[in-house]
Amino acid sequence: MQSIVFFDSGVGGLTVLKDAMRILPNESYVYYSDGENNPYGIKSSDEIKLLVTDAVKFITDAVDLKALVLACNTATSVVVHELRQNYEFPIIGMEPAVKPAAELCDKSRILVCATERTLREEKLERLISGLMIQDRITKLSLQGLVSYAESGIFYDDSVMNYLNEKFKNFEWDKYTAVVLGCTHFIYFKEQISFLIPDEVKVLDGNWGTVQRLKQLIVENKEVGATALKFYESKNPRSLNTIKPYLDYLEI
Ligand code: DGL
């Protein structure tokens, strides 16, 4: 059976895999984390391009692929276009939920949170200018959350202090939405919602990515065939390595 491969620099993409397993329960999945090279967000585009193309080359040799989900906003920003030119199988990337955020209200501000690299890439700029909402956008790097997620620290005081510090100067009454443009940040959705007013919606691109995946593949209807394998930077690993995350996400 062909597999759907989820790729991320680390554990962030598991938050997307979780939705995929719920919506497409009869597929065979491979989760590939480039844990040895995490975090991507502080690296140059060239470095990320090399790492991702090399990993995808490994994946195509090791796995019979049905589709590849780049469950990483940073990798998507830098290299999705190039990968699509080189491979025949469907490649689905992440898109920060800026459009749904803009549709919530036509005036108020939108806070786009992502990694350092994603915030600097042209792809995000094009998305924002295509919607003609440049003057409503504030960008904020929450790169520190990537390390917290990799260490399995989700509810610690240090996380809340980090977020409080990042959010302290915002006039929230001017905002309608916070967009989480990094898959690692999804682990902190509840914590972020707790720190900001209820009226400000916290949005992410996970659902959209899984819907796109569903459109592009022929679904397996054989009930109960779900399978999951895990690789870390080219090494097959036991699922026990990511068990705390799978438990946290209730996979
Ligand atoms: N999970 C990633 C993203 O969505 C990458 C985080 C990182 O490695 O810095 O951007």
mmCIF file of C-alpha atoms and ligand atoms in Angstrom:
data_model
loop_
_atom_site.group_PDB
_atom_site.id
_atom_site.type_symbol
_atom_site.label_atom_id
_atom_site.label_comp_id
_atom_site.label_asym_id
_atom_site.label_seq_id
_atom_site.Cartn_x
_atom_site.Cartn_y
_atom_site.Cartn_z
ATOM 1 C CA MET A 1 0.000 0.000 0.000
ATOM 2 C CA GLN A 2 1.289 3.484 -0.868
ATOM 3 C CA SER A 3 1.914 5.889 2.009
ATOM 4 C CA ILE A 4 1.170 9.528 2.696
ATOM 5 C CA VAL A 5 4.349 11.084 4.071
ATOM 6 C CA PHE A 6 4.180 13.975 6.518
ATOM 7 C CA PHE A 7 7.379 16.002 6.676
ATOM 8 C CA ASP A 8 8.469 18.552 9.279
ATOM 9 C CA SER A 9 11.674 19.829 10.865
ATOM 10 C CA GLY A 10 10.486 18.187 14.093
ATOM 11 C CA VAL A 11 7.296 17.391 15.968
ATOM 12 C CA GLY A 12 5.144 20.252 14.597
ATOM 13 C CA GLY A 13 3.757 18.293 11.649
ATOM 14 C CA LEU A 14 2.190 15.766 14.025
ATOM 15 C CA THR A 15 -0.492 18.387 14.686
ATOM 16 C CA VAL A 16 -1.464 18.155 10.998
ATOM 17 C CA LEU A 17 -1.105 14.360 10.891
ATOM 18 C CA LYS A 18 -3.597 14.184 13.732
ATOM 19 C CA ASP A 19 -6.286 15.877 11.592
ATOM 20 C CA ALA A 20 -5.395 13.764 8.560
ATOM 21 C CA MET A 21 -5.762 10.521 10.534
ATOM 22 C CA ARG A 22 -9.196 11.657 11.673
ATOM 23 C CA ILE A 23 -10.399 12.751 8.226
ATOM 24 C CA LEU A 24 -8.649 9.978 6.228
ATOM 25 C CA PRO A 25 -8.603 7.073 8.693
ATOM 26 C CA ASN A 26 -7.746 4.217 6.320
ATOM 27 C CA GLU A 27 -4.433 5.423 4.951
ATOM 28 C CA SER A 28 -0.895 4.289 5.571
ATOM 29 C CA TYR A 29 1.150 7.169 7.015
ATOM 30 C CA VAL A 30 4.855 7.878 7.398
ATOM 31 C CA TYR A 31 5.945 10.713 9.666
ATOM 32 C CA TYR A 32 9.371 12.134 8.823
ATOM 33 C CA SER A 33 10.979 14.569 11.260
ATOM 34 C CA ASP A 34 14.297 16.217 10.468
ATOM 35 C CA GLY A 35 14.983 16.401 14.199
ATOM 36 C CA GLU A 36 18.766 16.494 13.776
ATOM 37 C CA ASN A 37 18.479 19.798 11.926
ATOM 38 C CA ASN A 38 15.699 21.412 13.928
ATOM 39 C CA PRO A 39 14.947 24.320 14.100
ATOM 40 C CA TYR A 40 14.627 25.365 10.470
ATOM 41 C CA GLY A 41 13.211 28.793 11.272
ATOM 42 C CA ILE A 42 16.570 30.380 12.118
ATOM 43 C CA LYS A 43 18.370 28.958 9.065
ATOM 44 C CA SER A 44 18.897 30.580 5.667
ATOM 45 C CA SER A 45 16.635 29.694 2.739
ATOM 46 C CA ASP A 46 19.544 27.992 0.976
ATOM 47 C CA GLU A 47 20.290 25.780 3.966
ATOM 48 C CA ILE A 48 16.630 24.792 4.322
ATOM 49 C CA LYS A 49 16.372 24.101 0.586
ATOM 50 C CA LEU A 50 19.316 21.709 0.752
ATOM 51 C CA LEU A 51 18.051 19.926 3.858
ATOM 52 C CA VAL A 52 14.539 19.437 2.510
ATOM 53 C CA THR A 53 15.532 18.347 -0.998
ATOM 54 C CA ASP A 54 18.018 15.868 0.450
ATOM 55 C CA ALA A 55 15.428 14.472 2.885
ATOM 56 C CA VAL A 56 12.772 14.205 0.171
ATOM 57 C CA LYS A 57 15.245 12.350 -2.055
ATOM 58 C CA PHE A 58 15.783 9.882 0.820
ATOM 59 C CA ILE A 59 12.023 9.549 1.357
ATOM 60 C CA THR A 60 11.306 8.815 -2.310
ATOM 61 C CA ASP A 61 13.916 6.042 -2.245
ATOM 62 C CA ALA A 62 12.626 4.532 1.011
ATOM 63 C CA VAL A 63 8.842 4.873 0.650
ATOM 64 C CA ASP A 64 6.262 4.182 -2.065
ATOM 65 C CA LEU A 65 4.603 7.588 -1.954
ATOM 66 C CA LYS A 66 0.950 8.414 -2.468
ATOM 67 C CA ALA A 67 1.415 12.064 -1.482
ATOM 68 C CA LEU A 68 3.812 14.285 0.436
ATOM 69 C CA VAL A 69 2.535 16.789 2.978
ATOM 70 C CA LEU A 70 5.061 19.458 3.864
ATOM 71 C CA ALA A 71 3.609 19.896 7.331
ATOM 72 C CA CYS A 72 5.985 22.779 7.947
ATOM 73 C CA ASN A 73 5.276 26.392 7.023
ATOM 74 C CA THR A 74 8.966 27.217 6.878
ATOM 75 C CA ALA A 75 9.842 24.425 4.428
ATOM 76 C CA THR A 76 6.737 25.226 2.371
ATOM 77 C CA SER A 77 7.698 28.910 2.124
ATOM 78 C CA VAL A 78 11.157 28.081 0.865
ATOM 79 C CA VAL A 79 10.947 24.969 -1.284
ATOM 80 C CA VAL A 80 7.443 23.725 -2.138
ATOM 81 C CA HIS A 81 7.502 25.243 -5.606
ATOM 82 C CA GLU A 82 10.802 23.593 -6.538
ATOM 83 C CA LEU A 83 9.714 20.190 -5.184
ATOM 84 C CA ARG A 84 6.518 20.297 -7.227
ATOM 85 C CA GLN A 85 8.597 20.796 -10.355
ATOM 86 C CA ASN A 86 10.704 17.729 -9.596
ATOM 87 C CA TYR A 87 8.151 15.118 -8.536
ATOM 88 C CA GLU A 88 4.953 13.672 -9.988
ATOM 89 C CA PHE A 89 3.143 12.763 -6.747
ATOM 90 C CA PRO A 90 0.906 15.384 -5.090
ATOM 91 C CA ILE A 91 2.802 17.736 -2.754
ATOM 92 C CA ILE A 92 0.668 19.670 -0.301
ATOM 93 C CA GLY A 93 2.120 22.567 1.677
ATOM 94 C CA MET A 94 0.994 24.734 4.574
ATOM 95 C CA GLU A 95 -0.549 28.157 4.092
ATOM 96 C CA PRO A 96 -0.967 30.527 7.038
ATOM 97 C CA ALA A 97 -4.706 31.138 7.533
ATOM 98 C CA VAL A 98 -4.434 34.814 6.552
ATOM 99 C CA LYS A 99 -7.326 34.644 4.073
ATOM 100 C CA PRO A 100 -9.872 33.186 6.547
ATOM 101 C CA ALA A 101 -8.627 35.771 9.071
ATOM 102 C CA ALA A 102 -9.178 38.617 6.601
ATOM 103 C CA GLU A 103 -12.679 37.326 5.878
ATOM 104 C CA LEU A 104 -13.678 37.592 9.556
ATOM 105 C CA CYS A 105 -13.720 41.383 9.405
ATOM 106 C CA ASP A 106 -12.721 43.881 6.735
ATOM 107 C CA LYS A 107 -11.011 46.471 8.913
ATOM 108 C CA SER A 108 -9.345 45.233 12.051
ATOM 109 C CA ARG A 109 -5.793 43.983 12.406
ATOM 110 C CA ILE A 110 -4.410 40.464 12.016
ATOM 111 C CA LEU A 111 -1.391 39.190 13.912
ATOM 112 C CA VAL A 112 0.596 36.663 11.879
ATOM 113 C CA CYS A 113 2.845 34.512 14.090
ATOM 114 C CA ALA A 114 5.462 32.340 12.395
ATOM 115 C CA THR A 115 9.148 31.429 12.429
ATOM 116 C CA GLU A 116 11.839 33.997 11.655
ATOM 117 C CA ARG A 117 12.330 32.511 8.182
ATOM 118 C CA THR A 118 8.646 32.278 7.209
ATOM 119 C CA LEU A 119 8.140 35.928 8.165
ATOM 120 C CA ARG A 120 10.983 36.987 5.871
ATOM 121 C CA GLU A 121 9.979 34.919 2.854
ATOM 122 C CA GLU A 122 8.362 36.349 -0.257
ATOM 123 C CA LYS A 123 5.622 33.677 -0.218
ATOM 124 C CA LEU A 124 3.961 35.254 2.852
ATOM 125 C CA GLU A 125 4.379 38.723 1.366
ATOM 126 C CA ARG A 126 2.665 37.603 -1.843
ATOM 127 C CA LEU A 127 -0.213 36.053 0.095
ATOM 128 C CA ILE A 128 -0.762 39.289 2.040
ATOM 129 C CA SER A 129 -0.390 41.669 -0.888
ATOM 130 C CA GLY A 130 -2.635 39.440 -3.055
ATOM 131 C CA LEU A 131 -5.392 40.049 -0.502
ATOM 132 C CA MET A 132 -4.480 43.755 -0.367
ATOM 133 C CA ILE A 133 -4.344 43.776 3.425
ATOM 134 C CA GLN A 134 -0.719 44.880 3.985
ATOM 135 C CA ASP A 135 -1.816 47.749 6.239
ATOM 136 C CA ARG A 136 -3.759 45.410 8.551
ATOM 137 C CA ILE A 137 -0.956 42.941 9.223
ATOM 138 C CA THR A 138 1.448 42.740 12.165
ATOM 139 C CA LYS A 139 4.127 40.029 12.054
ATOM 140 C CA LEU A 140 5.500 38.365 15.163
ATOM 141 C CA SER A 141 8.146 35.655 15.450
ATOM 142 C CA LEU A 142 7.375 33.067 18.121
ATOM 143 C CA GLN A 143 10.459 31.046 17.217
ATOM 144 C CA GLY A 144 11.001 30.195 20.906
ATOM 145 C CA LEU A 145 7.874 28.013 20.888
ATOM 146 C CA VAL A 146 9.593 25.613 18.467
ATOM 147 C CA SER A 147 12.210 24.748 21.119
ATOM 148 C CA TYR A 148 9.562 24.432 23.824
ATOM 149 C CA ALA A 149 7.598 21.997 21.648
ATOM 150 C CA GLU A 150 10.725 19.995 20.798
ATOM 151 C CA SER A 151 11.460 19.692 24.536
ATOM 152 C CA GLY A 152 7.886 18.604 25.239
ATOM 153 C CA ILE A 153 7.250 21.678 27.395
ATOM 154 C CA PHE A 154 3.718 22.897 26.827
ATOM 155 C CA TYR A 155 2.188 24.262 30.023
ATOM 156 C CA ASP A 156 5.218 25.383 32.006
ATOM 157 C CA ASP A 157 5.456 28.866 33.595
ATOM 158 C CA SER A 158 8.341 29.605 31.272
ATOM 159 C CA VAL A 159 6.057 29.138 28.238
ATOM 160 C CA MET A 160 3.442 31.470 29.686
ATOM 161 C CA ASN A 161 6.115 34.059 30.589
ATOM 162 C CA TYR A 162 7.546 33.832 27.078
ATOM 163 C CA LEU A 163 4.123 34.388 25.511
ATOM 164 C CA ASN A 164 3.187 37.150 27.961
ATOM 165 C CA GLU A 165 6.383 38.979 27.127
ATOM 166 C CA LYS A 166 5.750 38.628 23.364
ATOM 167 C CA PHE A 167 2.149 39.828 23.645
ATOM 168 C CA LYS A 168 2.592 42.585 26.218
ATOM 169 C CA ASN A 169 2.536 45.590 23.857
ATOM 170 C CA PHE A 170 -0.486 44.654 21.795
ATOM 171 C CA GLU A 171 -3.656 46.706 21.814
ATOM 172 C CA TRP A 172 -5.924 43.714 21.383
ATOM 173 C CA ASP A 173 -9.066 45.750 20.766
ATOM 174 C CA LYS A 174 -7.609 46.568 17.335
ATOM 175 C CA TYR A 175 -7.225 42.867 16.427
ATOM 176 C CA THR A 176 -9.652 40.336 15.084
ATOM 177 C CA ALA A 177 -7.397 37.302 14.668
ATOM 178 C CA VAL A 178 -4.091 35.666 15.484
ATOM 179 C CA VAL A 179 -2.822 33.389 12.714
ATOM 180 C CA LEU A 180 -0.555 30.527 13.758
ATOM 181 C CA GLY A 181 1.755 30.150 10.760
ATOM 182 C CA CYS A 182 3.976 27.400 12.150
ATOM 183 C CA THR A 183 2.856 23.854 12.874
ATOM 184 C CA HIS A 184 4.810 23.739 16.146
ATOM 185 C CA PHE A 185 2.662 26.604 17.480
ATOM 186 C CA ILE A 186 -0.511 24.479 17.406
ATOM 187 C CA TYR A 187 0.613 22.786 20.637
ATOM 188 C CA PHE A 188 0.174 26.214 22.279
ATOM 189 C CA LYS A 189 -3.182 27.202 20.820
ATOM 190 C CA GLU A 190 -4.996 26.879 24.113
ATOM 191 C CA GLN A 191 -2.279 28.777 26.002
ATOM 192 C CA ILE A 192 -2.361 31.622 23.443
ATOM 193 C CA SER A 193 -6.174 31.797 23.519
ATOM 194 C CA PHE A 194 -5.978 32.005 27.314
ATOM 195 C CA LEU A 195 -3.730 35.093 27.176
ATOM 196 C CA ILE A 196 -5.707 37.158 24.668
ATOM 197 C CA PRO A 197 -9.316 38.438 24.706
ATOM 198 C CA ASP A 198 -12.020 35.897 23.752
ATOM 199 C CA GLU A 199 -13.086 38.042 20.790
ATOM 200 C CA VAL A 200 -9.726 37.532 19.052
ATOM 201 C CA LYS A 201 -9.844 34.273 17.075
ATOM 202 C CA VAL A 202 -6.813 31.987 16.871
ATOM 203 C CA LEU A 203 -6.602 30.390 13.407
ATOM 204 C CA ASP A 204 -4.305 27.879 11.735
ATOM 205 C CA GLY A 205 -3.925 26.270 8.302
ATOM 206 C CA ASN A 206 -4.151 22.617 9.339
ATOM 207 C CA TRP A 207 -7.731 21.971 8.266
ATOM 208 C CA GLY A 208 -7.158 23.564 4.848
ATOM 209 C CA THR A 209 -4.073 21.436 4.247
ATOM 210 C CA VAL A 210 -5.870 18.192 5.088
ATOM 211 C CA GLN A 211 -8.831 19.150 2.878
ATOM 212 C CA ARG A 212 -6.427 19.778 0.002
ATOM 213 C CA LEU A 213 -4.793 16.387 0.632
ATOM 214 C CA LYS A 214 -8.220 14.728 0.547
ATOM 215 C CA GLN A 215 -8.976 16.370 -2.816
ATOM 216 C CA LEU A 216 -5.717 15.224 -4.366
ATOM 217 C CA ILE A 217 -5.620 11.536 -3.439
ATOM 218 C CA VAL A 218 -7.765 8.504 -4.103
ATOM 219 C CA GLU A 219 -8.922 7.560 -0.621
ATOM 220 C CA ASN A 220 -8.435 4.038 0.666
ATOM 221 C CA LYS A 221 -11.840 2.726 1.767
ATOM 222 C CA GLU A 222 -10.615 -0.450 3.426
ATOM 223 C CA VAL A 223 -11.664 0.172 7.017
ATOM 224 C CA GLY A 224 -9.097 -0.252 9.768
ATOM 225 C CA ALA A 225 -6.033 -0.232 7.569
ATOM 226 C CA THR A 226 -4.414 2.792 9.293
ATOM 227 C CA ALA A 227 -0.692 2.442 9.740
ATOM 228 C CA LEU A 228 2.008 4.797 10.983
ATOM 229 C CA LYS A 229 5.781 4.633 10.659
ATOM 230 C CA PHE A 230 8.307 7.151 11.902
ATOM 231 C CA TYR A 231 11.664 8.322 10.555
ATOM 232 C CA GLU A 232 13.985 10.841 12.158
ATOM 233 C CA SER A 233 16.557 12.401 9.821
ATOM 234 C CA LYS A 234 16.816 9.263 7.631
ATOM 235 C CA ASN A 235 16.716 6.765 10.529
ATOM 236 C CA PRO A 236 13.716 4.502 11.075
ATOM 237 C CA ARG A 237 12.627 4.910 14.693
ATOM 238 C CA SER A 238 10.106 3.298 16.980
ATOM 239 C CA LEU A 239 6.849 5.172 17.584
ATOM 240 C CA ASN A 240 7.835 5.244 21.254
ATOM 241 C CA THR A 241 10.153 8.135 20.396
ATOM 242 C CA ILE A 242 7.150 10.351 19.621
ATOM 243 C CA LYS A 243 4.682 8.652 21.951
ATOM 244 C CA PRO A 244 4.338 11.615 24.365
ATOM 245 C CA TYR A 245 3.335 13.832 21.434
ATOM 246 C CA LEU A 246 0.920 11.266 20.027
ATOM 247 C CA ASP A 247 -0.614 10.959 23.498
ATOM 248 C CA TYR A 248 -0.791 14.729 23.941
ATOM 249 C CA LEU A 249 -2.545 15.046 20.579
ATOM 250 C CA GLU A 250 -4.647 11.950 21.296
ATOM 251 C CA ILE A 251 -3.572 10.141 18.117
HETATM 252 N N1 DGL B 1 7.140 23.425 12.133
HETATM 253 C C1 DGL B 1 7.801 24.351 11.332
HETATM 254 C C2 DGL B 1 6.923 25.401 10.692
HETATM 255 O O1 DGL B 1 5.762 25.145 10.544
HETATM 256 C C3 DGL B 1 9.259 24.651 11.531
HETATM 257 C C4 DGL B 1 9.729 25.207 12.836
HETATM 258 C C5 DGL B 1 11.246 25.308 12.859
HETATM 259 O O2 DGL B 1 11.909 24.291 12.588
HETATM 260 O O3 DGL B 1 11.759 26.396 13.141
HETATM 261 O O4 DGL B 1 7.357 26.443 10.310
#
